Tab-separated table of C-alpha atoms and ligand atoms in Angstrom:
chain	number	residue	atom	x	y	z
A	1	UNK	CA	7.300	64.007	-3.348
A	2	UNK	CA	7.443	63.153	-7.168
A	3	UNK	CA	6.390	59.308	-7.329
A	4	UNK	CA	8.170	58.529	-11.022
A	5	UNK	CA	5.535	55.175	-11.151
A	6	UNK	CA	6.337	53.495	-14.820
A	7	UNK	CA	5.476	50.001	-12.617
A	8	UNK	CA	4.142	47.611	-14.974
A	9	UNK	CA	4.967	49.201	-17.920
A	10	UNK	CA	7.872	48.237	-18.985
A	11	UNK	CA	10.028	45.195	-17.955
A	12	UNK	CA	11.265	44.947	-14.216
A	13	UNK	CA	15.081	45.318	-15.510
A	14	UNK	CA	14.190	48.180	-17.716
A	15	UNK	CA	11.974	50.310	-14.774
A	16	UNK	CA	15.260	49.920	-12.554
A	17	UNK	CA	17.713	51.535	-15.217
A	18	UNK	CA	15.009	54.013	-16.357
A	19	UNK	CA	14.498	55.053	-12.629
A	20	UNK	CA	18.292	55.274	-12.231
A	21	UNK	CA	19.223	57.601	-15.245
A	22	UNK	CA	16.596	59.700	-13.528
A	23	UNK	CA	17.840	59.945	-10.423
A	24	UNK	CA	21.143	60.657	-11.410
A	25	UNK	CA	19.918	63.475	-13.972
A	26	UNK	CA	18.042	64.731	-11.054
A	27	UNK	CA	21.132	64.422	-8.998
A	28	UNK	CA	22.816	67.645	-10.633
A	29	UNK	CA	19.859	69.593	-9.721
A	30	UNK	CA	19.593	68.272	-5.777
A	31	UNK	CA	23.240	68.977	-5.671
A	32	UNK	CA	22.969	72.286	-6.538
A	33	UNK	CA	20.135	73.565	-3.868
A	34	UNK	CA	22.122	71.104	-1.304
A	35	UNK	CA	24.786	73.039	-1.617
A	36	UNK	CA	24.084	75.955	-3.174
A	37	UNK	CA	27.434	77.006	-4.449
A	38	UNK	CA	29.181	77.365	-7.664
A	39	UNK	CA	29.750	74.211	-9.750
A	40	UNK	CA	33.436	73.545	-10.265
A	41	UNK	CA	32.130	72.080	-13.652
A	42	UNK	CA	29.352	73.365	-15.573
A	43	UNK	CA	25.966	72.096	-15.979
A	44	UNK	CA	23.973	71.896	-19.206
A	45	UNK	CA	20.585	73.660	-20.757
A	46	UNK	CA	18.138	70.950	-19.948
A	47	UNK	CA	19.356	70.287	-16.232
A	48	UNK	CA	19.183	74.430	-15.428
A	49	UNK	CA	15.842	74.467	-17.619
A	50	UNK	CA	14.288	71.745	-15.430
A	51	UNK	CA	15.835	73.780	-11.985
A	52	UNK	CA	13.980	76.608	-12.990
A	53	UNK	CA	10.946	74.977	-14.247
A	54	UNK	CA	11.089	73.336	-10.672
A	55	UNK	CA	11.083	76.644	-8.765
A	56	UNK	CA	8.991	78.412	-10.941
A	57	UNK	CA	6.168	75.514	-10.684
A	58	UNK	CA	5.797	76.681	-6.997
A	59	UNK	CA	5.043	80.243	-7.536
A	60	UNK	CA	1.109	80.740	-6.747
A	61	UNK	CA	0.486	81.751	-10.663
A	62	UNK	CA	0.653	78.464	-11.276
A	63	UNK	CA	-1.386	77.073	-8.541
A	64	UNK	CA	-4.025	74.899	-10.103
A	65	UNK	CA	-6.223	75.413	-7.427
A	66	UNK	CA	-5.869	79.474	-6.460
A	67	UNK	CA	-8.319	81.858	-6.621
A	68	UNK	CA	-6.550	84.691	-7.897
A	69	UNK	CA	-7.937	88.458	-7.494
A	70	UNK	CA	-5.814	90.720	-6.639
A	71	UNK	CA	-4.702	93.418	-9.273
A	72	UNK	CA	-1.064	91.806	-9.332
A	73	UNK	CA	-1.335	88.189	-9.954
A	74	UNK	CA	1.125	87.553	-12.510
A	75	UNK	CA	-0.796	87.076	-15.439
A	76	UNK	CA	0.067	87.180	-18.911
A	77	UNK	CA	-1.273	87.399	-22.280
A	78	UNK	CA	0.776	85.011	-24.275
A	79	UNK	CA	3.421	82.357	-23.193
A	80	UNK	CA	6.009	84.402	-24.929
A	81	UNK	CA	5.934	86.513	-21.697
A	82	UNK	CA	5.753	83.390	-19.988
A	83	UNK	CA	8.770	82.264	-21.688
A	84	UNK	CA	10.733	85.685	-21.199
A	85	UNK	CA	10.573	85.209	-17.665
A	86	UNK	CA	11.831	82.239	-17.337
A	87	UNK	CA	8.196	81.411	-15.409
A	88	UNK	CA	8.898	83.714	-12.634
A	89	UNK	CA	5.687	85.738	-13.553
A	90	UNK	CA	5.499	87.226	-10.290
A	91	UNK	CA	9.006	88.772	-10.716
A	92	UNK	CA	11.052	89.149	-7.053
A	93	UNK	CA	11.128	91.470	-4.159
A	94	UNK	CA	8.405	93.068	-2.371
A	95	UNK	CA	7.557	96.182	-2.204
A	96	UNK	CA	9.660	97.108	0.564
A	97	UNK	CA	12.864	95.223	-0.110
A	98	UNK	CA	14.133	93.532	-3.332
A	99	UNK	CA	15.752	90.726	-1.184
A	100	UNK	CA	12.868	89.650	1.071
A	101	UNK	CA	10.772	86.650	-0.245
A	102	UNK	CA	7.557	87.110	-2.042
A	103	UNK	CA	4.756	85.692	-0.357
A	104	UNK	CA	3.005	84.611	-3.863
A	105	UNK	CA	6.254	83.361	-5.085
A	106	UNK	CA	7.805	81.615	-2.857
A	107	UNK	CA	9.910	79.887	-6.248
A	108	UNK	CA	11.313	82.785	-7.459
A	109	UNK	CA	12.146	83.969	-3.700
A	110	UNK	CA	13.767	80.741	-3.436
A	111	UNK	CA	15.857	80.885	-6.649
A	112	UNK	CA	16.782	84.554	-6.016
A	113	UNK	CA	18.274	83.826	-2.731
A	114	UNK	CA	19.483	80.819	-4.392
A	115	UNK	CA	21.475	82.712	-7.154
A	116	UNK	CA	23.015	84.960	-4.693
A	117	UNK	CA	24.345	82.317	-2.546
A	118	UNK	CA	26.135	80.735	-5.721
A	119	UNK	CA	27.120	84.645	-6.778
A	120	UNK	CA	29.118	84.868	-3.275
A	121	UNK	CA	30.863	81.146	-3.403
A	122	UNK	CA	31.836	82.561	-6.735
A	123	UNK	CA	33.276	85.925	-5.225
A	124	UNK	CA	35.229	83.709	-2.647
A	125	UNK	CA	36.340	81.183	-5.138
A	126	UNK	CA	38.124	84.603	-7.079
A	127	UNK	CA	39.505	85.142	-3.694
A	128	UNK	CA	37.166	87.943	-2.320
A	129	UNK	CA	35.606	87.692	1.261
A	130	UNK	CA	32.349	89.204	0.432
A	131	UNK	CA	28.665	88.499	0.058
A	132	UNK	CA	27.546	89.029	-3.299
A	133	UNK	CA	23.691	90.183	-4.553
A	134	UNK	CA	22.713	90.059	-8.432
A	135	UNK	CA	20.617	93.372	-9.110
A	136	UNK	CA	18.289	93.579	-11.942
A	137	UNK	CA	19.466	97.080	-13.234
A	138	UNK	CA	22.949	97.656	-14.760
A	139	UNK	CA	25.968	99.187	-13.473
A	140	UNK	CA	24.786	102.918	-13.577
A	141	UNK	CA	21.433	101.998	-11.408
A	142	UNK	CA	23.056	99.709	-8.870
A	143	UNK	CA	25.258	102.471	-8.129
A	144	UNK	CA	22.497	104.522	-7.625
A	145	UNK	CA	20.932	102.255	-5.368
A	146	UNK	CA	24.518	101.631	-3.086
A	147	UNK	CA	24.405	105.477	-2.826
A	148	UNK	CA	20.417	105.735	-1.398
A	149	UNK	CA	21.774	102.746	0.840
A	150	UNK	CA	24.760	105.461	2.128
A	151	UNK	CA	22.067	108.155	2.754
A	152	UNK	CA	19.831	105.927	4.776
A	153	UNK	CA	23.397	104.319	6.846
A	154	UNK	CA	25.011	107.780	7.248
A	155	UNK	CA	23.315	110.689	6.123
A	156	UNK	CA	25.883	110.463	2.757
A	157	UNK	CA	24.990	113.363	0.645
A	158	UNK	CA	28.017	113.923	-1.381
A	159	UNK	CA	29.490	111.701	-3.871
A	160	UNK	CA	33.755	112.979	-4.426
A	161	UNK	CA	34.206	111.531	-7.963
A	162	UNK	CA	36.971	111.353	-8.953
A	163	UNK	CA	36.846	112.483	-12.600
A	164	UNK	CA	36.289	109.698	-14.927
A	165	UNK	CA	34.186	110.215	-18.221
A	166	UNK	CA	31.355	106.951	-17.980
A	167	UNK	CA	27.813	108.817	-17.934
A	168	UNK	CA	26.257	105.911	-15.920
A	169	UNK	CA	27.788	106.570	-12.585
A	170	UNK	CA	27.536	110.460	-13.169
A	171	UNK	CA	23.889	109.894	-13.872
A	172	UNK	CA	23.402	107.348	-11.215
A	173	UNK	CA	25.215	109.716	-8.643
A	174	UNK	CA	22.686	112.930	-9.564
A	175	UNK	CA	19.696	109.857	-9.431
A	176	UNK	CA	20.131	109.327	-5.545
A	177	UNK	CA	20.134	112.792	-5.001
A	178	UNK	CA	23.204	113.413	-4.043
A	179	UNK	CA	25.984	116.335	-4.889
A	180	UNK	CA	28.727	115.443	-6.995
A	181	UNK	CA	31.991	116.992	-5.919
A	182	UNK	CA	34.797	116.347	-9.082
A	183	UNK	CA	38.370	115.687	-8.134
A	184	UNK	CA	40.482	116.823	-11.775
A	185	UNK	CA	42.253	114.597	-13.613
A	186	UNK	CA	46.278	115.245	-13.858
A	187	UNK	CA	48.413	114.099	-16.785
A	188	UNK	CA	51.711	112.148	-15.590
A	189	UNK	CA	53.629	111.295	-18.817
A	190	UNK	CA	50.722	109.228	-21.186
A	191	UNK	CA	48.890	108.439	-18.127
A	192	UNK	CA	45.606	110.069	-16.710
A	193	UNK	CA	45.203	109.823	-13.252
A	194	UNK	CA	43.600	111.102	-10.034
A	195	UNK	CA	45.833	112.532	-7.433
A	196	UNK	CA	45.031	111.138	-3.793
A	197	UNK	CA	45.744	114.122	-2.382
A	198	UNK	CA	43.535	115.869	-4.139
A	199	UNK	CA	40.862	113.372	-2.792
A	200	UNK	CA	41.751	114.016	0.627
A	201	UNK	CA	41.497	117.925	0.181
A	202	UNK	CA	38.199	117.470	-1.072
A	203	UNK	CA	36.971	115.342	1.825
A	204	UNK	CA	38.661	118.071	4.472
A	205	UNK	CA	36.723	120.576	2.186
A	206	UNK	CA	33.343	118.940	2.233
A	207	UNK	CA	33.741	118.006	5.762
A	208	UNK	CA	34.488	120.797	6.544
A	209	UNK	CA	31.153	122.822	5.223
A	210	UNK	CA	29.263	120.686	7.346
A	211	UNK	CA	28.523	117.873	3.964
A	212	UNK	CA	28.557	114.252	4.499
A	213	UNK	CA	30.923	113.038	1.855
A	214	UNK	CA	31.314	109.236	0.260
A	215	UNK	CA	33.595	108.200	-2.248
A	216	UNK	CA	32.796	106.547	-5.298
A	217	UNK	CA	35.877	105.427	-7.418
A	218	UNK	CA	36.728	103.795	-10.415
A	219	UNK	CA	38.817	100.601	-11.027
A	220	UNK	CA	37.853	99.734	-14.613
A	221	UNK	CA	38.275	102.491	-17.274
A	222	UNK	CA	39.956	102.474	-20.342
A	223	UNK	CA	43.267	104.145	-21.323
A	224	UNK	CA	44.902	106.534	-20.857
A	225	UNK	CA	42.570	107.076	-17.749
A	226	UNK	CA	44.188	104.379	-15.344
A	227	UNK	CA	42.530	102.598	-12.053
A	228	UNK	CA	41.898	105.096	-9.384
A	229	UNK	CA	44.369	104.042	-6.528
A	230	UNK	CA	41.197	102.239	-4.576
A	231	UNK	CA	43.529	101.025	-1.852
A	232	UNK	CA	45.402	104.349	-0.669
A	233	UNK	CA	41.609	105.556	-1.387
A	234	UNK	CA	40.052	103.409	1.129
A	235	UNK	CA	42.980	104.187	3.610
A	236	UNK	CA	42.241	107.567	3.766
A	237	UNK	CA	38.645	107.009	3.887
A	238	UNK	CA	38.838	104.809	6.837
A	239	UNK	CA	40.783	107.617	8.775
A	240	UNK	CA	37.713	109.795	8.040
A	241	UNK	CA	35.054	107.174	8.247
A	242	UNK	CA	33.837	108.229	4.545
A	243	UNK	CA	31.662	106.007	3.055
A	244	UNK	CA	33.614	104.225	-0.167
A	245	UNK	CA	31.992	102.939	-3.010
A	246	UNK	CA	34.440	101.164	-6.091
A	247	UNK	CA	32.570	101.086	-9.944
A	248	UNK	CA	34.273	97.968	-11.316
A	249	UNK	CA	32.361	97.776	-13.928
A	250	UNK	CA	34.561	95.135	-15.616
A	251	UNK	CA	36.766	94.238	-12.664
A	252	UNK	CA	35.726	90.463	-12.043
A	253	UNK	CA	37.154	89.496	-15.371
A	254	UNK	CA	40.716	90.481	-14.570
A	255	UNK	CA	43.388	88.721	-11.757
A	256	UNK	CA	44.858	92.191	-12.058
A	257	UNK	CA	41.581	94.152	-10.646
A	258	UNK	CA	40.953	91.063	-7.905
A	259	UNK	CA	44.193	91.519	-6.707
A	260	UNK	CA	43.695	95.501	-6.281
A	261	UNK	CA	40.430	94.884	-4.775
A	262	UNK	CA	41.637	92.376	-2.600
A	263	UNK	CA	44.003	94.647	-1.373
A	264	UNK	CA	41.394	97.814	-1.150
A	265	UNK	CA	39.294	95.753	0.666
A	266	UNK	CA	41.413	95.660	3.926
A	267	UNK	CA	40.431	99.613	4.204
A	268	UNK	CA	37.557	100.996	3.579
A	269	UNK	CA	35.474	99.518	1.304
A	270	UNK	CA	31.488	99.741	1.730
A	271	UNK	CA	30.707	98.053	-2.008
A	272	UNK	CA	31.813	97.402	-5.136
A	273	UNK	CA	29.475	97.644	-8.236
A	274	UNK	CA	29.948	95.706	-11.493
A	275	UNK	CA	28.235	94.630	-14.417
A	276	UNK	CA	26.260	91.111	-15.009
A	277	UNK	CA	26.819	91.329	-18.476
A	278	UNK	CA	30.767	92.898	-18.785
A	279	UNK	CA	31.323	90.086	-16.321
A	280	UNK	CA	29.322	87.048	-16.558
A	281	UNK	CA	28.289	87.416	-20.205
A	282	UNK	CA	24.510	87.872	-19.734
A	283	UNK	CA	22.639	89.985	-21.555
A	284	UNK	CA	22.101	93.463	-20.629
A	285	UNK	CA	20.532	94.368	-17.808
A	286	UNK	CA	21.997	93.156	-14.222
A	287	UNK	CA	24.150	94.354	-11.771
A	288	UNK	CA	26.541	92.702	-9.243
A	289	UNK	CA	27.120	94.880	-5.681
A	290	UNK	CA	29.534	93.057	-3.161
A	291	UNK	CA	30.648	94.125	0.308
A	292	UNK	CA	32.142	92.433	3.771
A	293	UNK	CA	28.860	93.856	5.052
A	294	UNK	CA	25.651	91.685	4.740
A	295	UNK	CA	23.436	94.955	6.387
A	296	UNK	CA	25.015	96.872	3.377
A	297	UNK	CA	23.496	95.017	0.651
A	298	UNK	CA	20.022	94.527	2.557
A	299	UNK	CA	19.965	98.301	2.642
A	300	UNK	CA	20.480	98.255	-0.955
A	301	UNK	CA	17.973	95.983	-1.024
A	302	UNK	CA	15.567	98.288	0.987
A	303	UNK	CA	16.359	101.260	-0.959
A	304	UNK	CA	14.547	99.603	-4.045
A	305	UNK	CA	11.638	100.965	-5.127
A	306	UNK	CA	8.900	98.218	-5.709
A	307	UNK	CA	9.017	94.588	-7.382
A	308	UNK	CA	11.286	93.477	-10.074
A	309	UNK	CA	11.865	91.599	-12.933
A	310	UNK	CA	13.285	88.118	-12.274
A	311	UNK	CA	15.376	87.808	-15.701
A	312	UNK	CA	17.972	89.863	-15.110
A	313	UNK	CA	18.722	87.278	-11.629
A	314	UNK	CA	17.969	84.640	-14.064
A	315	UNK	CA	20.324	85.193	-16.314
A	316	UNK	CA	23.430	85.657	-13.318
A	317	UNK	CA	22.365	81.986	-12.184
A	318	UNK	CA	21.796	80.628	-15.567
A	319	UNK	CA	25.582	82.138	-16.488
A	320	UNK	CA	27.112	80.892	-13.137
A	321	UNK	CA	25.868	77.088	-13.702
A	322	UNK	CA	26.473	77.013	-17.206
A	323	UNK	CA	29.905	78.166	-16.741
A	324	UNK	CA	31.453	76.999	-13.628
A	325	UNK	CA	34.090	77.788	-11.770
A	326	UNK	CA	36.277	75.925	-14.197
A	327	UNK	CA	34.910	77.639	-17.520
A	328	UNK	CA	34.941	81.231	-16.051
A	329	UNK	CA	38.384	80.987	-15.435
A	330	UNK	CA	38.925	79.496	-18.790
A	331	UNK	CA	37.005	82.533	-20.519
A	332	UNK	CA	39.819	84.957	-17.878
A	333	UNK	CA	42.987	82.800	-18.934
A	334	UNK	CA	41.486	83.408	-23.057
A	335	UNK	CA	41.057	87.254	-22.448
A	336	UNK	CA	44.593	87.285	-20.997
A	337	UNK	CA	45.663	85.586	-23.900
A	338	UNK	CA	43.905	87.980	-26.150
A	339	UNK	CA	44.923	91.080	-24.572
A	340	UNK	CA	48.812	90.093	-24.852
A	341	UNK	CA	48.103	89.316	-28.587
A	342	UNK	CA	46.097	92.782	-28.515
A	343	UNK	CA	49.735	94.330	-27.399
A	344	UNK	CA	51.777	92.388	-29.605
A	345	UNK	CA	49.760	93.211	-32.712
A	346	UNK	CA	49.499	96.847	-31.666
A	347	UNK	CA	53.107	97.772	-31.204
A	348	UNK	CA	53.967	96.033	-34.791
A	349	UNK	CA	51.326	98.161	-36.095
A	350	UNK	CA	52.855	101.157	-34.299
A	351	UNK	CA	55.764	100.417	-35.853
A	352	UNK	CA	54.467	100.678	-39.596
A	353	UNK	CA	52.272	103.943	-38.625
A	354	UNK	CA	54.837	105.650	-36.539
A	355	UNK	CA	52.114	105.847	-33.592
A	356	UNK	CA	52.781	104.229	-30.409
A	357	UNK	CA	51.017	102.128	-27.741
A	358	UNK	CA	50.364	104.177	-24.951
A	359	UNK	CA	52.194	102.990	-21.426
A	360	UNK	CA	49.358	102.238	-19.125
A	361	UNK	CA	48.893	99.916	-17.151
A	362	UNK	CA	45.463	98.249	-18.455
A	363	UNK	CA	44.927	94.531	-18.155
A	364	UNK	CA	42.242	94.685	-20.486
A	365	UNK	CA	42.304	98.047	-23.136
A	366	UNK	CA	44.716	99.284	-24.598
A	367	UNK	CA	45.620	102.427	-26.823
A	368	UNK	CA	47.303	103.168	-29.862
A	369	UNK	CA	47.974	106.903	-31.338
A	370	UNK	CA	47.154	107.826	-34.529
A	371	UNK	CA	48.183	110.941	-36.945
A	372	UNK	CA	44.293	111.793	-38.321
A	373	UNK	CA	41.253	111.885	-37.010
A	374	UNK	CA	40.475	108.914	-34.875
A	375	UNK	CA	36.914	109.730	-34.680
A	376	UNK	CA	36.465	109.105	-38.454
A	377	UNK	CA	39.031	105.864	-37.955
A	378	UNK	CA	35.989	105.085	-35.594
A	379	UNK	CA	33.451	105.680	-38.235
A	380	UNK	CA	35.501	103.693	-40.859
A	381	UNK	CA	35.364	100.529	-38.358
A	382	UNK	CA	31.971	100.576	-37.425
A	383	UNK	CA	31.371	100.671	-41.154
A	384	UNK	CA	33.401	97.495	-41.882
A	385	UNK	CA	31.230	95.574	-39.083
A	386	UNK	CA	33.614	96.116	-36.037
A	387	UNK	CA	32.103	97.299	-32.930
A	388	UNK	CA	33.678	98.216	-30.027
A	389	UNK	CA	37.234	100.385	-30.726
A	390	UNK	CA	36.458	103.798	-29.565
A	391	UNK	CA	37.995	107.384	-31.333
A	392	UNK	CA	39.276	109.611	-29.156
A	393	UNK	CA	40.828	113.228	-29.777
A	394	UNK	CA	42.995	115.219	-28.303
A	395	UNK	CA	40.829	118.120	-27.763
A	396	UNK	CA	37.895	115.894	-26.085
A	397	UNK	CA	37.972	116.976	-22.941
A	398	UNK	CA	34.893	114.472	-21.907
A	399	UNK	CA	36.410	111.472	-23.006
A	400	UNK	CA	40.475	111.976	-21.710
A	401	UNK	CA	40.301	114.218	-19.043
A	402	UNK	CA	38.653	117.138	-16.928
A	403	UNK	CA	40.311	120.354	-17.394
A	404	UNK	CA	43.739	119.630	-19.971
A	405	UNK	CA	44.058	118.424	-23.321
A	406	UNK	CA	45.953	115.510	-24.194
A	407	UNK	CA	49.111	114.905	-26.306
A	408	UNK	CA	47.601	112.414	-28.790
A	409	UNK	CA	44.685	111.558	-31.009
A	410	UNK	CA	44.102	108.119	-30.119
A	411	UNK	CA	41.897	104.583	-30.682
A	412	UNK	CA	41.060	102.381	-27.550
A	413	UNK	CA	40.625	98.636	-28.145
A	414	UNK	CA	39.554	95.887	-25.635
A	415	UNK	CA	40.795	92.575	-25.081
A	416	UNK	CA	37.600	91.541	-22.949
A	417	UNK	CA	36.220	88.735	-21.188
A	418	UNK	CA	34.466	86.611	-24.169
A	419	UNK	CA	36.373	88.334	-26.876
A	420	UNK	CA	38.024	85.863	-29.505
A	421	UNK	CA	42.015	85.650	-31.053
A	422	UNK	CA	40.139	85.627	-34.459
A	423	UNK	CA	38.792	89.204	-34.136
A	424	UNK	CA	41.813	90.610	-32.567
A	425	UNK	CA	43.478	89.654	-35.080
A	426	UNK	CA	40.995	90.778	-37.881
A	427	UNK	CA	40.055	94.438	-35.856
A	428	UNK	CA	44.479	95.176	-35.759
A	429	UNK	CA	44.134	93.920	-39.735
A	430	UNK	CA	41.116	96.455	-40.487
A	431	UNK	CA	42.811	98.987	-38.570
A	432	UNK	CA	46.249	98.898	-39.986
A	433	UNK	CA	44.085	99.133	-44.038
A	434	UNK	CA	42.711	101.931	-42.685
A	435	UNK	CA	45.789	103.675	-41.722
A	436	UNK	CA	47.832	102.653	-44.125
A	437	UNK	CA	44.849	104.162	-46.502
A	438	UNK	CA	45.015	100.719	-48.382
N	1	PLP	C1	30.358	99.728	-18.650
N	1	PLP	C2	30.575	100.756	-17.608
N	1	PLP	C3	29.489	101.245	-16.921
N	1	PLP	C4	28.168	100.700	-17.367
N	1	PLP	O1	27.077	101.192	-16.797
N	1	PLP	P1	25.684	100.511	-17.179
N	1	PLP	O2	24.745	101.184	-16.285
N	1	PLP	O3	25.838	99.047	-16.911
N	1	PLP	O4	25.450	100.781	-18.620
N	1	PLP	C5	29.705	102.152	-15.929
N	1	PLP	N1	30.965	102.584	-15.634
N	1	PLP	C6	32.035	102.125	-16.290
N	1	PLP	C7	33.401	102.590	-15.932
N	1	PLP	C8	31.863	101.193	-17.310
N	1	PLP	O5	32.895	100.719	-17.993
């Protein structure tokens, strides 16, 4: 197609090396629409630049020849919107289904399905059997959209939820339309947890008024609110054929969460949700949805309202070549390393304050008491440039659990994907000044 003609201008010799750097630079980016999987090693900037230059070149925008009239003809004002697309002007989807290819850009149809086929090798190289599809809303939204797909599959119009305190999926749950049904939160020693029974009797309950329930669970939350118990979840919701949605916001990051899901998955599992950025270090904006069921995800797909904006898919591909298989599960083996340093440094700091680490099992988070109020021991980190430690009292009912109090005032730190030893280590110092009043 491309004829790379130099012939004549430089020495015979020289035209045959030139030609052959090339063709092997060109080789990375043949290789990856050949076979349209996960790298096991990363590739660099100028290599992903010139894929998506490539794709985007074919969109009709940039037809030198079209004669362009229709109101929507992805146009732009100044090549900083040019740039902020990554060229996909004409954004993906069509009106009618996110997923379906564009007729007027048949580039950024091409890399979408493109990035989703490298977004499920990745899934199955973390050892999940599913089909992935990068969404270009967060967490909160994709749920959303999983739960219109449940209306149009079963008639879903109740969401059980059991009771834990993220406003996205409580907001995206009232966004589909549907009923939210809490199941209560019960305190068993420091741990906050959802009883399965209680799950149950709320699906007899709901079934029972004539309601169409679905489940939507959590696996990622922070302490002491543990994992919902996805797998006995999905048991009993494939004895009552109840639709079961997981959030995992943050679960792809973790061995600990794969193996859970992997295990959840045998059940009943209809999708799991999680976050582009919590996961594959994009910036905010995409969401991941993953199921065994390929008609799932295109009714996901159909439940979207209009065309989209092609960054947030850009930015899952860009993350999944640039990384690898080999450096994402460098960046999980460095948060594990973090979050046992986390402990460590915790429980010696527990030691000086006379607070303790709270027993939960958390492969990410974890929480230590404290004696005043951690709200202000918040405010006092924030204010020395650490983001990210929340403040949590006893009395908040939002943030610990539904209806009871909780024994301690406590701070929540994470030990998440991307996170380095250096500021573990500095956030435990800060923290330790602050209660130590020095
Ligand atoms: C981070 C997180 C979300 C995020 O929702 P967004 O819509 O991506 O902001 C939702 N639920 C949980 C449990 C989270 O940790």
């Amino acid at each position: 197609m491309f004829r790379m003609n130099i012939k004549g201008l430089i020495p015979r010799h020289m035209e045959e090396r030139g030609l052959l750097v090339l063709r092997d630079n060109l080789k990375y980016i043949e290789d990856i629409l050949d076979h349209r999987r996960i790298p096991e090693k990363g590739i660099d900037e100028d290599k992903i630049r010139l894929l998506l230059k490539f794709l985007s070149l074919m969109d009709t925008d940039k037809d030198p020849k079209a004669i362009r009239v229709g109101e929507r003809e992805g146009r732009w004002v100044s090549r900083i919107q040019e740039e902020l697309v990554s060229g996909f002007c004409h954004g993906i989807g069509r009106s009618g289904s996110l997923i379906d290819p564009q007729p007027k850009a048949p580039g950024a149809s091409a890399m979408y399905s493109l990035t989703n086929s490298i977004l499920t090798s990745f899934l199955r190289n973390l050892g999940l059997k599913v089909y992935g599809v990068g969404l270009p809303v967060a967490t909160g939204l994709s749920l959303s959209l999983c739960l219109n797909a449940l209306r149009r599959m079963y008639n879903s119009n109740v969401a059980i939820y059991p009771y834990a305190a993220h406003k996205s999926p409580i907001k995206g749950i009232y966004l589909a339309g549907f009923k939210m049904r809490l199941v209560e939160t019960k305190l068993y020693g420091d741990s906050v947890q959802v009883d399965v029974g209680d799950i149950e009797d709320a699906i007899l309950q709901e079934i029972d008024i004539g309601n169409n329930p679905c489940v939507v669970s959590t696996l990622t939350f922070f302490p002491p609110r543990e994992s919902d118990h996805i797998e006995e979840i999905a048991k009993i919701c494939e004895e009552y054929n109840i639709p079961h949605v997981i959030n995992g916001a943050y679960a792809l990051q973790s061995r600990y969460y794969i193996e859970r899901l992997r295990r959840a998955f045998k059940y009943r599992v209809d999708a799991v949700v999680s976050s582009s950025d919590k996961n594959l270090l994009t910036p905010i904006g995409g969401g991941i949805v993953y199921s065994k069921n390929r008609d799932f995800l295109r009714e996901i797909s159909l439940s979207y309202p209009g065309r989209a904006c092609a960054t947030p898919v850009v930015n899952i591909l860009v993350s999944l070549l640039t990384l690898g298989m080999r450096g994402y599960l460098k960046l999980m083996e460095e948060q594990r390393g973090c979050r046992d340093l986390l402990e460590k440094l915790l429980n010696d700091l527990a030691e000086k304050t006379g607070g303790k680490v709270l027993n939960i099992n958390n492969p990410i988070s974890l929480s230590i008491t404290v004696h005043s109020d951690p709200v202000e021991i918040a405010g006092k980190l924030y204010n020395l440039r650490v983001t990210g430690p929340r403040g949590v009292r006893s009395t908040d009912k939002f943030a610990t659990c539904y209806l009871h109090g909780y024994p301690y005032n406590y701070i929540v730190i994470s030990a998440s994907l991307g996170v380095k030893e250096e500021d573990i280590i500095a956030v435990v110092e800060k923290l330790e000044n602050i209660l130590l009043d020095r």
